[in-house]
Short mmCIF file of N, CA and C and ligand atoms in Angstrom, two decimals:
data_model
loop_
_atom_site.label_atom_id
_atom_site.label_comp_id
_atom_site.label_asym_id
_atom_site.label_seq_id
_atom_site.Cartn_x
_atom_site.Cartn_y
_atom_site.Cartn_z
N MET A 10 1.38 -0.84 -0.15
CA MET A 10 0.01 0.06 0.35
C MET A 10 0.94 1.32 -0.21
N THR A 11 1.01 1.70 -0.89
CA THR A 11 2.05 3.14 -1.43
C THR A 11 0.81 4.30 -0.09
N GLU A 12 1.88 4.73 0.82
CA GLU A 12 1.79 5.92 1.24
C GLU A 12 0.95 7.58 0.73
N LEU A 13 0.21 7.94 1.64
CA LEU A 13 -1.21 8.65 0.45
C LEU A 13 -0.04 10.11 1.58
N PRO A 14 -0.05 11.31 -0.01
CA PRO A 14 0.71 12.71 0.33
C PRO A 14 0.61 13.15 1.46
N ALA A 15 1.45 13.57 2.63
CA ALA A 15 1.70 14.11 4.09
C ALA A 15 0.79 15.21 3.20
N GLY A 16 -0.80 15.27 4.97
CA GLY A 16 -1.63 16.36 4.42
C GLY A 16 -3.14 15.62 4.22
N ILE A 17 -2.77 14.56 2.62
CA ILE A 17 -3.91 15.32 2.39
C ILE A 17 -5.31 14.30 3.04
N ILE A 18 -5.07 13.25 4.42
CA ILE A 18 -5.59 12.69 4.82
C ILE A 18 -6.26 13.52 5.61
N ASP A 19 -5.47 15.19 6.25
CA ASP A 19 -6.17 15.53 6.91
C ASP A 19 -7.56 16.38 6.25
N THR A 20 -6.20 17.14 4.71
CA THR A 20 -8.31 17.15 3.78
C THR A 20 -9.35 16.66 3.51
N LEU A 21 -8.78 15.49 2.96
CA LEU A 21 -10.37 14.73 3.13
C LEU A 21 -11.01 14.63 4.44
N ILE A 22 -11.25 14.92 5.88
CA ILE A 22 -10.72 14.33 6.62
C ILE A 22 -12.34 15.93 7.41
N THR A 23 -11.62 16.72 6.36
CA THR A 23 -11.95 18.29 6.10
C THR A 23 -13.07 18.72 5.97
N LYS A 24 -12.53 18.06 4.84
CA LYS A 24 -14.32 17.77 3.08
C LYS A 24 -15.65 16.92 3.12
N ALA A 25 -14.82 15.68 3.92
CA ALA A 25 -15.96 15.74 4.86
C ALA A 25 -17.11 15.32 5.57
N HIS A 26 -16.19 16.87 5.85
CA HIS A 26 -16.87 17.62 7.45
C HIS A 26 -18.10 17.46 7.40
N GLU A 27 -17.19 18.91 6.13
CA GLU A 27 -17.68 20.31 5.62
C GLU A 27 -19.23 19.73 4.95
N MET A 28 -19.23 18.74 4.20
CA MET A 28 -20.88 17.48 3.54
C MET A 28 -21.43 17.36 4.33
N GLN A 29 -20.77 16.66 4.99
CA GLN A 29 -21.82 15.84 6.62
C GLN A 29 -23.12 16.94 6.47
N GLN A 30 -22.65 18.92 6.39
CA GLN A 30 -23.67 20.17 6.51
C GLN A 30 -24.72 19.58 5.76
N SER A 31 -24.44 20.11 4.61
CA SER A 31 -25.33 19.26 3.05
C SER A 31 -25.71 18.09 2.85
N SER A 32 -25.94 17.28 4.31
CA SER A 32 -26.43 16.58 4.48
C SER A 32 -27.83 16.14 4.17
N TYR A 33 -29.06 15.18 3.32
CA TYR A 33 -29.88 14.92 3.36
C TYR A 33 -30.91 14.24 4.44
N CYS A 34 -31.03 14.36 5.71
CA CYS A 34 -31.16 12.95 6.32
C CYS A 34 -32.17 12.70 7.63
N PRO A 35 -33.75 13.37 7.20
CA PRO A 35 -34.50 13.62 7.90
C PRO A 35 -35.63 12.40 8.79
N TYR A 36 -35.08 11.27 8.11
CA TYR A 36 -35.76 9.50 8.45
C TYR A 36 -34.52 9.33 9.83
N SER A 37 -33.15 9.24 9.06
CA SER A 37 -32.19 8.62 10.16
C SER A 37 -31.26 9.56 11.05
N GLY A 38 -31.27 10.25 10.82
CA GLY A 38 -30.38 12.00 11.83
C GLY A 38 -29.33 11.74 11.47
N PHE A 39 -28.72 10.65 11.08
CA PHE A 39 -27.02 9.66 10.39
C PHE A 39 -27.39 10.98 8.98
N ALA A 40 -25.90 12.12 9.15
CA ALA A 40 -25.56 12.70 8.38
C ALA A 40 -24.81 11.65 8.17
N VAL A 41 -23.37 11.63 7.12
CA VAL A 41 -22.69 11.17 6.70
C VAL A 41 -21.89 12.57 5.40
N GLY A 42 -20.56 12.16 5.22
CA GLY A 42 -19.64 13.41 4.56
C GLY A 42 -19.10 12.55 3.68
N ALA A 43 -18.65 12.36 2.51
CA ALA A 43 -17.42 11.78 2.55
C ALA A 43 -16.60 13.35 0.80
N ALA A 44 -14.72 12.53 0.88
CA ALA A 44 -14.10 13.25 0.01
C ALA A 44 -13.00 11.90 -0.98
N LEU A 45 -12.95 12.04 -2.05
CA LEU A 45 -12.67 11.16 -3.11
C LEU A 45 -11.28 11.35 -3.61
N LEU A 46 -10.88 11.47 -4.01
CA LEU A 46 -9.69 11.39 -4.09
C LEU A 46 -8.93 10.45 -4.99
N THR A 47 -8.94 12.24 -7.09
CA THR A 47 -8.11 11.36 -8.07
C THR A 47 -7.33 10.82 -8.22
N LYS A 48 -6.82 9.64 -9.21
CA LYS A 48 -5.28 10.10 -8.89
C LYS A 48 -4.86 10.88 -9.10
N GLU A 49 -5.78 11.60 -10.20
CA GLU A 49 -4.67 13.59 -10.64
C GLU A 49 -4.61 14.01 -9.35
N GLY A 50 -4.99 14.59 -7.79
CA GLY A 50 -5.45 15.83 -7.03
C GLY A 50 -6.86 15.96 -6.63
N ARG A 51 -7.44 15.97 -7.83
CA ARG A 51 -9.02 16.61 -7.68
C ARG A 51 -9.75 15.70 -6.76
N ILE A 52 -10.62 16.42 -5.74
CA ILE A 52 -11.29 15.65 -4.51
C ILE A 52 -12.77 16.57 -4.76
N TYR A 53 -13.92 14.92 -4.81
CA TYR A 53 -15.48 15.43 -5.28
C TYR A 53 -15.45 15.57 -3.84
N THR A 54 -16.58 15.55 -3.33
CA THR A 54 -17.62 14.97 -2.84
C THR A 54 -18.46 15.00 -1.99
N GLY A 55 -19.43 14.30 -0.96
CA GLY A 55 -20.83 14.29 -1.79
C GLY A 55 -21.90 13.77 0.19
N CYS A 56 -22.98 14.36 0.31
CA CYS A 56 -22.98 12.73 0.99
C CYS A 56 -24.11 11.99 1.26
N ASN A 57 -24.93 11.96 2.36
CA ASN A 57 -26.33 10.86 2.02
C ASN A 57 -27.43 12.02 1.35
N ILE A 58 -28.58 11.43 0.82
CA ILE A 58 -29.17 11.28 0.39
C ILE A 58 -30.57 11.15 0.38
N GLU A 59 -31.92 10.94 2.25
CA GLU A 59 -32.46 10.08 1.85
C GLU A 59 -33.76 10.57 1.21
N ASN A 60 -34.38 8.93 1.04
CA ASN A 60 -35.85 9.21 0.61
C ASN A 60 -36.83 8.75 2.09
N ALA A 61 -38.28 9.60 0.81
CA ALA A 61 -39.48 8.77 2.60
C ALA A 61 -39.75 7.59 2.16
N ALA A 62 -39.04 6.67 0.26
CA ALA A 62 -39.51 5.90 0.34
C ALA A 62 -38.51 5.10 0.87
N TYR A 63 -37.25 4.93 1.19
CA TYR A 63 -36.34 4.79 1.71
C TYR A 63 -34.94 4.22 0.58
N SER A 64 -35.88 3.18 -0.18
CA SER A 64 -34.25 2.63 -1.15
C SER A 64 -34.27 4.10 -2.22
N PRO A 65 -33.84 5.06 -2.36
CA PRO A 65 -34.25 6.14 -3.86
C PRO A 65 -33.07 5.87 -2.88
N SER A 66 -32.43 6.13 -1.49
CA SER A 66 -31.80 6.58 -0.54
C SER A 66 -30.36 6.66 -1.40
N ASN A 67 -29.18 7.21 -1.01
CA ASN A 67 -28.21 6.94 -1.52
C ASN A 67 -27.10 7.81 -0.73
N CYS A 68 -25.85 6.86 -0.52
CA CYS A 68 -24.94 6.31 0.18
C CYS A 68 -23.94 8.43 0.28
N ALA A 69 -23.47 9.17 1.41
CA ALA A 69 -22.30 9.75 0.15
C ALA A 69 -21.33 9.51 -0.60
N GLU A 70 -20.96 8.05 0.20
CA GLU A 70 -19.76 7.93 -0.64
C GLU A 70 -20.75 7.40 -2.14
N ARG A 71 -21.35 6.60 -2.61
CA ARG A 71 -22.44 6.85 -3.60
C ARG A 71 -22.69 7.71 -4.53
N THR A 72 -22.47 9.42 -3.77
CA THR A 72 -22.99 10.14 -4.04
C THR A 72 -21.10 11.15 -4.74
N ALA A 73 -20.77 10.67 -4.53
CA ALA A 73 -18.90 11.20 -4.64
C ALA A 73 -18.43 10.75 -5.90
N PHE A 74 -18.77 9.96 -5.62
CA PHE A 74 -18.56 8.73 -6.89
C PHE A 74 -18.95 8.96 -8.09
N PHE A 75 -20.69 8.92 -7.88
CA PHE A 75 -21.06 9.41 -9.42
C PHE A 75 -21.84 10.58 -9.18
N LYS A 76 -21.01 11.67 -8.65
CA LYS A 76 -20.52 13.08 -8.77
C LYS A 76 -19.62 12.98 -9.68
N ALA A 77 -17.95 11.66 -9.19
CA ALA A 77 -16.27 11.76 -9.80
C ALA A 77 -17.01 11.25 -11.25
N VAL A 78 -17.62 10.34 -11.80
CA VAL A 78 -17.71 9.00 -13.10
C VAL A 78 -18.57 10.12 -14.11
N SER A 79 -19.17 10.55 -13.25
CA SER A 79 -20.46 11.99 -14.40
C SER A 79 -19.48 12.87 -14.44
N GLU A 80 -18.53 12.97 -14.18
CA GLU A 80 -17.69 14.76 -14.64
C GLU A 80 -16.49 13.95 -15.68
N GLY A 81 -16.08 12.52 -15.63
CA GLY A 81 -15.33 11.76 -16.39
C GLY A 81 -14.01 10.98 -15.50
N GLU A 82 -14.55 11.21 -14.37
CA GLU A 82 -13.33 10.91 -13.52
C GLU A 82 -13.20 9.13 -13.20
N ARG A 83 -12.22 8.96 -13.16
CA ARG A 83 -11.88 6.76 -13.91
C ARG A 83 -11.03 5.72 -12.75
N SER A 84 -10.52 7.04 -12.07
CA SER A 84 -9.06 6.76 -11.68
C SER A 84 -9.16 7.45 -10.20
N PHE A 85 -9.11 6.32 -9.17
CA PHE A 85 -9.06 7.57 -8.13
C PHE A 85 -7.79 7.58 -6.62
N ARG A 86 -7.34 7.85 -5.73
CA ARG A 86 -6.42 7.73 -5.10
C ARG A 86 -7.17 7.22 -3.05
N ALA A 87 -8.35 7.52 -2.52
CA ALA A 87 -8.62 7.52 -1.68
C ALA A 87 -9.83 8.00 -1.33
N LEU A 88 -10.96 7.73 -0.22
CA LEU A 88 -11.64 8.20 0.34
C LEU A 88 -11.59 7.93 1.16
N ALA A 89 -12.65 9.90 2.03
CA ALA A 89 -12.88 10.21 3.40
C ALA A 89 -13.58 9.93 3.68
N VAL A 90 -13.95 8.97 4.89
CA VAL A 90 -15.80 8.76 5.26
C VAL A 90 -15.84 9.26 6.75
N VAL A 91 -16.99 10.46 6.53
CA VAL A 91 -17.21 10.71 8.62
C VAL A 91 -18.70 10.02 8.47
N GLY A 92 -19.16 10.38 10.43
CA GLY A 92 -20.97 9.65 10.15
C GLY A 92 -20.85 10.62 11.10
N GLY A 93 -22.31 10.38 11.62
CA GLY A 93 -22.97 10.98 13.17
C GLY A 93 -24.58 11.48 13.15
N LYS A 94 -24.68 12.21 14.61
CA LYS A 94 -26.04 12.54 14.78
C LYS A 94 -25.57 14.26 14.74
N ASN A 95 -26.34 15.04 14.46
CA ASN A 95 -26.59 15.92 15.07
C ASN A 95 -24.98 16.48 13.61
N ARG A 96 -24.83 15.73 12.46
CA ARG A 96 -24.38 16.76 11.97
C ARG A 96 -22.20 17.23 11.95
N GLU A 97 -22.32 15.95 13.62
CA GLU A 97 -21.57 16.18 14.37
C GLU A 97 -20.19 14.36 13.12
N ILE A 98 -19.16 14.44 13.97
CA ILE A 98 -18.48 13.32 13.94
C ILE A 98 -18.25 12.15 15.36
N GLY A 99 -19.11 10.81 14.62
CA GLY A 99 -19.52 10.06 16.56
C GLY A 99 -18.23 8.52 16.05
N GLU A 100 -18.73 7.32 16.09
CA GLU A 100 -17.87 6.55 15.77
C GLU A 100 -17.51 6.85 14.61
N LEU A 101 -16.76 5.85 14.51
CA LEU A 101 -16.21 5.11 12.95
C LEU A 101 -16.67 4.93 12.18
N CYS A 102 -17.22 6.13 10.91
CA CYS A 102 -18.28 5.35 9.98
C CYS A 102 -17.92 4.43 9.24
N PHE A 103 -17.28 2.67 8.37
CA PHE A 103 -16.86 2.43 7.27
C PHE A 103 -17.90 2.34 5.97
N PRO A 104 -18.46 2.53 4.86
CA PRO A 104 -18.93 1.74 4.38
C PRO A 104 -19.30 0.99 4.44
N CYS A 105 -20.75 0.91 3.85
CA CYS A 105 -22.03 0.11 3.15
C CYS A 105 -21.16 -0.55 2.69
N GLY A 106 -21.91 -2.45 2.24
CA GLY A 106 -21.78 -3.53 0.80
C GLY A 106 -21.79 -2.96 -0.47
N VAL A 107 -22.58 -1.68 -0.42
CA VAL A 107 -23.18 -1.99 -1.57
C VAL A 107 -22.12 -0.97 -2.14
N CYS A 108 -21.95 0.24 -0.91
CA CYS A 108 -20.48 1.78 -1.31
C CYS A 108 -19.27 0.53 -2.12
N ARG A 109 -19.07 -0.24 -1.46
CA ARG A 109 -17.91 -0.93 -1.95
C ARG A 109 -17.84 -2.29 -2.98
N GLN A 110 -19.53 -2.38 -3.03
CA GLN A 110 -19.13 -2.67 -4.54
C GLN A 110 -19.22 -1.54 -5.55
N VAL A 111 -19.77 -0.24 -5.06
CA VAL A 111 -19.41 0.46 -6.92
C VAL A 111 -17.42 0.87 -6.62
N MET A 112 -17.06 1.01 -5.83
CA MET A 112 -15.40 1.38 -5.12
C MET A 112 -14.57 -0.12 -6.32
N SER A 113 -15.19 -0.74 -6.15
CA SER A 113 -14.20 -2.38 -6.60
C SER A 113 -14.45 -2.19 -8.59
N GLU A 114 -15.46 -1.12 -8.48
CA GLU A 114 -15.77 -0.58 -10.28
C GLU A 114 -15.14 -0.37 -10.30
N PHE A 115 -13.94 0.38 -9.78
CA PHE A 115 -13.79 1.66 -9.74
C PHE A 115 -11.74 1.93 -9.54
N CYS A 116 -11.64 1.09 -8.70
CA CYS A 116 -10.57 1.03 -7.28
C CYS A 116 -10.22 0.21 -7.33
N SER A 117 -8.65 0.48 -7.62
CA SER A 117 -7.47 -1.04 -7.16
C SER A 117 -7.69 -1.65 -5.71
N PRO A 118 -7.98 -2.38 -5.99
CA PRO A 118 -8.03 -2.72 -4.52
C PRO A 118 -7.12 -2.92 -3.51
N ASP A 119 -5.57 -2.79 -4.21
CA ASP A 119 -4.34 -2.92 -2.91
C ASP A 119 -4.15 -1.47 -3.14
N GLU A 120 -4.39 -0.55 -3.61
CA GLU A 120 -3.95 0.36 -3.95
C GLU A 120 -4.60 2.15 -3.62
N PHE A 121 -5.95 1.88 -3.61
CA PHE A 121 -6.80 2.67 -3.41
C PHE A 121 -8.31 2.37 -0.93
N GLN A 122 -7.89 3.69 -0.94
CA GLN A 122 -7.49 3.08 0.19
C GLN A 122 -8.67 4.37 1.39
N VAL A 123 -9.31 3.76 2.49
CA VAL A 123 -10.38 3.84 2.25
C VAL A 123 -10.37 4.55 4.26
N ILE A 124 -9.91 5.25 3.90
CA ILE A 124 -9.80 6.42 5.38
C ILE A 124 -11.47 7.17 6.57
N THR A 125 -11.60 6.77 7.66
CA THR A 125 -12.54 7.14 8.80
C THR A 125 -11.49 7.81 9.82
N ARG A 126 -12.23 9.10 9.99
CA ARG A 126 -11.70 9.30 11.60
C ARG A 126 -13.05 9.17 13.19
N ASP A 127 -12.73 9.00 13.50
CA ASP A 127 -14.28 8.97 15.45
C ASP A 127 -13.61 10.65 15.81
N SER A 128 -15.44 11.20 16.76
CA SER A 128 -14.90 11.92 17.24
C SER A 128 -13.22 12.54 18.17
N THR A 129 -13.13 11.09 18.43
CA THR A 129 -11.89 11.41 19.81
C THR A 129 -10.54 11.84 18.87
N GLY A 130 -10.80 11.30 17.27
CA GLY A 130 -9.67 11.19 16.47
C GLY A 130 -9.17 10.23 15.82
N THR A 131 -8.98 9.49 15.75
CA THR A 131 -8.73 8.02 15.39
C THR A 131 -9.08 7.92 13.94
N THR A 132 -7.68 7.58 13.76
CA THR A 132 -8.28 7.06 11.96
C THR A 132 -8.39 6.58 11.31
N VAL A 133 -8.52 5.08 10.74
CA VAL A 133 -8.27 4.06 10.85
C VAL A 133 -8.71 4.11 9.19
N ILE A 134 -7.59 3.19 8.98
CA ILE A 134 -7.77 3.59 6.85
C ILE A 134 -7.80 1.83 6.79
N ARG A 135 -7.84 1.45 5.62
CA ARG A 135 -8.51 0.40 5.08
C ARG A 135 -7.67 0.11 3.67
N THR A 136 -7.82 -0.61 2.77
CA THR A 136 -7.13 -1.34 1.33
C THR A 136 -8.70 -1.24 0.71
N LEU A 137 -9.85 -1.65 -0.06
CA LEU A 137 -10.96 -2.09 -0.92
C LEU A 137 -10.50 -3.07 -0.77
N ARG A 138 -9.31 -4.36 -0.77
CA ARG A 138 -9.52 -5.53 -0.57
C ARG A 138 -9.58 -5.61 1.08
N GLN A 139 -9.18 -5.48 1.88
CA GLN A 139 -9.12 -5.22 3.29
C GLN A 139 -10.82 -5.21 3.43
N LEU A 140 -11.69 -4.56 2.70
CA LEU A 140 -12.78 -3.93 2.54
C LEU A 140 -13.77 -4.73 2.05
N LEU A 141 -12.67 -5.41 1.43
CA LEU A 141 -14.52 -6.90 0.14
C LEU A 141 -13.56 -7.94 -0.51
N PRO A 142 -12.73 -8.25 0.34
CA PRO A 142 -12.10 -9.62 0.17
C PRO A 142 -13.14 -10.26 -0.73
N ASP A 143 -12.36 -10.92 -1.69
CA ASP A 143 -12.39 -12.06 -2.81
C ASP A 143 -13.96 -11.53 -3.55
N SER A 144 -13.95 -9.97 -4.34
CA SER A 144 -14.59 -9.31 -4.56
C SER A 144 -15.25 -10.22 -6.28
N PHE A 145 -17.06 -10.15 -6.54
CA PHE A 145 -16.91 -10.75 -7.54
C PHE A 145 -16.33 -10.13 -8.78
N GLU A 146 -15.40 -10.85 -9.50
CA GLU A 146 -15.05 -9.19 -11.49
C GLU A 146 -15.62 -10.78 -12.76
N LEU A 147 -16.25 -10.29 -13.46
CA LEU A 147 -16.38 -10.39 -14.74
C LEU A 147 -15.58 -12.07 -15.21
N1 THU B 210 -24.91 5.81 5.40
C1 THU B 210 -23.30 6.17 4.28
O1 THU B 210 -24.42 7.07 3.40
N2 THU B 210 -22.79 5.52 3.86
C2 THU B 210 -22.16 4.99 5.36
O2 THU B 210 -21.32 4.54 4.66
C3 THU B 210 -23.74 4.25 6.08
C4 THU B 210 -24.81 4.50 5.90
C5 THU B 210 -26.02 6.28 5.07
C6 THU B 210 -27.69 6.09 4.54
C7 THU B 210 -28.64 7.01 5.27
O3 THU B 210 -28.97 7.32 5.02
C8 THU B 210 -27.82 7.27 6.40
O4 THU B 210 -26.81 6.49 6.69
C9 THU B 210 -27.99 6.46 8.00
O5 THU B 210 -28.21 4.90 7.45
#
């Protein structure tokens, strides 16, 4: 696993926390923000967007990916995610299984890194392979 450039982890966490403020989460009250770093160094952000019918809801991570992919991005380096009640950083927030599968479509399992941080500042970094071992491939 190649080390991320100095300072980028804090930058991504800060942007993810900023994005938490845009979360639309009237049903769960659980606000999530994500910041996705491309290999060229651009950052795309996303928040969770809930729906009264529940199943159309979208996670913060997928919002960030779909924004980036729809702008033509295809190569990604890392993603930071934070979540919690009251739009604050709470416990460590790891991506759900659906979001991990979306990552596996675009990201190298041993290079792509997922970062999360809790309210105490504890930071955990996992490769995509650690989060989604033995992933499906055609
Ligand atoms: N959620 C995310 O946005 N990302 C995750 O990694 C886990 C869950 C959202 C979905 C829903 O809007 C809320 O958090 C509570 O599950």
